[in-house]
Amino acid sequence: MHVLEANNLRKYYGNDPNITKALDGVNLYIDQGEFVAIVGTSGSGKSTLLNIMGGLDIPTSGSVRVRGKELAKLSDEELTIFRRRNIGFVFQNYNLVPVLNIYENIVLPVELDNDSTDKMFFEEITKILGLESKLSNMPNNLSGGQQQRVAIARALITKPAIILADEPTGNLDSKTSADVLGLLKYTSNKFQQTIVMITHNNQIAQLADRIIRIEDGKVKE
Amino acid sequence: MLKEHNNKVISRIAIRNIKSDKMQSFFSFVTFMVAITLIMAFILTILGVQKETEKDAKMQHQAVFDHIDQNTINIIEQDSQIKKVIILGTLPKVKYNDRFIIQTTYFSNFFYKKLEGKIPHSINEIMVTKESLKYLPEGTSLGKQLSLNLGNGISKYKITAIATLDVEPPNTISIYCTKELLDDFNNGEYKDYSVYLFLKNSQNMEYSQIKDNIYRIAAENNIPDKNIMFSSKYKNLSEKYSSKEIVQMAMVMAVILFAAYLVVYSIFYISVNKKIVEYGQLRAIGMVKKQIYRMVALEGLFIAIPGMIAGVICGAIIGYIIRPRGWYYLNFIIAAITALIFGLITLKISIYSPAKAASLISPIEAIGFNRTSTENIKRHKKSIKYTAFRFAELNLKRNKKKSILTILSLTFCGIIFICCASLQSSISAESMVTTTDFQYGDYKVCFEGNWDIYKELDSEAQNYGKGALQSVNNALTMDLKKKILSINGVKEIKEWFGTTSIFRFENKDISDQTTIWGYSRQDEKKLEIAKVDGTVSYSELIKNNGIIVNTSENLFKDVYGYEPKVGDKVSISFWQSNGTVLTKDFTVMGITGSADGFQHMIRMPVEILQKSADYNLALDWEIITETKYNEEIETNILELLSKYPELTFEKKADYVKNYNNLYGALFFTLYVLVMVLAGFGIISLINLTLTNHTLRKKETSILLSIGMTRRQLQKTRIIENEILVLISLVVATIIGSPISYFVVNSFKGTGAVRQYHFPLGVYLIFYGVIIMIQFILSLYLNRRSSHSLIYDLKRA
């Protein structure tokens, strides 16, 4: 079974004749442990595809299944909880909760679920990401690269089915970008974590196991 | 099972949010604290008044028997229903130094605020009041001998005590003497006591039962009904709050809570708006709607609870200061619980919408949310000149709800402020005195009568009191009037006519002695305002031999157990100078219901009055002068009056001072309420200004970096804020003015208000302060914002 299945996804905005086809029949299948990059120019539909895959947006037609669960059939609350447990997000602008410290930000998805954190796993990922000494810091005391590592740790902590990374290096300089990408690749290999990353940068996309090109709402693999 | 509710992490985030946004938290805390303080103080004052009333009722007599001798008193005291009696005897008033009156009283039980010395025991010992000392010769003090004529020629008296009382009549020297002195002045036995009756177990009796007991005791001691006076004060004290009063109290509380609701709602609405992206992020990583709602609600709760507790404490302190006598621990508990319940309800209502809005934020909207969104802004085809005013206008339009909320909050506070300030400026001790006692002038000359002459009258004449005395000699003559008018500075004299008569309501068994007052055509307009039924037309009443009965404060009903109606037939007997009585029949044609200068029980057109008696009926002269309180005029009038012991001289200033003492707490309370409401409005506006500044840091940096000067930016921000203030000023004035007029006029019936005064000065200061605060705050914030552009650009 694929970890993620997207079948004939369409996302249309507006009405005829001024209809905008952000996605126009996208089929996509991702397996466990894959590191996939979705590449496309600005306006190609890659962000729309990522949002729909993550349950943040609803397709006009088509379906998305994550670990066999069809997202469209879930209520808003079920979807939120499903997302919390099965989908990790890494955003371009980190999106850390400014009033929580680094430790609290990382374990937030687990705590929202009223669950207990896997301490060993937590220590492992914070060590890998170089965050052990930063756990009591607040986000605004960290650099961009460090904040993005925290975001990666937060995405990993629930051992989700899939991590969706939206231009994770968009706000970083080249060296930091390379560090972050390297970490993403490493964690994907280490934990057999499925990662889907969207980017407009072909060079960055080369790091992935598979590259999917999207143009005008259609996949061109 | 899905375990989606985690209170611990939600509480943690809520607390951290509170700590991170100190300004918003502080404003919300202050708003709740102030609202609860006001409500606590208000409830404690009401309950305190009730408690004081209970205490006073226990100390209050139920009725008074007049003209009782000592033998009858001794019998009454033995009655099984009598708890105790207090005996009062007075000597006739005597003039002192041509200006003051000496009132000598024997009281078997003195009530005083403070006492120095010892109660007099022997015939030549007296007690004076502290206020009276200023009218007596300098050096008069405790232990000193004082030469006084108390009515039996000049004698020496030793001052054994000085008492401080709550209230004293102006220009009156109050002397308290022994029983022996009374007897000495009355051929060995004083027979004209007033006996104050205190029944056993009165607090558990219905008022009708009390009345029955009193009538029984009177009948058993051959005391006629006309010598029985039921205490209206006791009746008022024993009454609970009426439903009308409870509604009024509830309305005041509702106003306070609504003002608090508006401010808190505005603060939280703006806060949620500020955090749309954060809430979207939390939704994206898995926080469900209920958790977001709970988080915002907890933020409100964690701020409100300490605010409310602080409010309970402050309110309790203020409540104690206002009504220390009424303080009672149970009242505190009731007030605290009520205030907290109302506070929590207000919190729930004001937080509900913002919290709901926060929970409904969809992650995709929030992640794509642009704080500088230009949605709903119309695109213009023509090019527009972007002035500071135009920028300000655009900024206000792009978040209409925020702007409208702030205007609403300010406007509401403005309207309530106008109402309270109007009331505060329309009610004053001077207004009250002008309404009731000194309608036209600053001085009054009154006919009181001569005791020496009264003593010589037969008992039937004595029944007509001042009427009989007027018939013998009334010094308020045309000659005296001319002399007073000739004093430099005296403009005019308004004459009031009246005489003591006996009235009887046909078929109602109501008969009593009272002073009947006349009114002129000039007074018709004022009576019209006070009228509640029938007519007060001067011509109509003359044509139909009509009278006007005043029913304000239910006095008629309380005293006689009857509510007069238009059409009632009344016969009034007038003393005549030849020693006979002339009885005439009248019809009640008008009923007045206020104390608006016409608080006397019965009035009739002065033409009819003057035809009813064959002597000078002048009773009071109000002296209207060119300038207020002229000492020279006073001296001249007093000199003229020195020859007339039956005339007294009164000053409006003394009455004003008395009223200020009596109502000081009320005036102070109104001031405080006005200030607090102003504070609510200012909090709301400051919060908006600071939030806007924070939200638009990036935008500000961009504008500055592309070439807008700091001055231009400042101008835009200042204009934006001042537009909000000015709109609310206009709306509050348009809506608030008629409402305040209505509110003030509704107090006219109490006599507390003479005329509506729009509080222009205070109102301009209120809005002036708001405009200034806005201006200074905008200046300060804009100066700070330009120092590190890149930092703001990156971090915003």
Coordinates of N, CA and C in Angstrom, one line a residue, chain B residues 72 223 258 615:
Chain B
T72 N -50.5 61.7 81.6 CA -50.9 60.9 80.5 C -49.7 60.1 80.1
I223 N -56.8 60.7 73.6 CA -56.0 61.6 72.7 C -56.7 61.7 71.4
F258 N -22.3 46.5 30.4 CA -22.3 46.7 28.9 C -21.1 47.4 28.5
Y615 N -57.3 89.5 56.5 CA -56.1 90.2 57.0 C -55.0 89.9 56.0

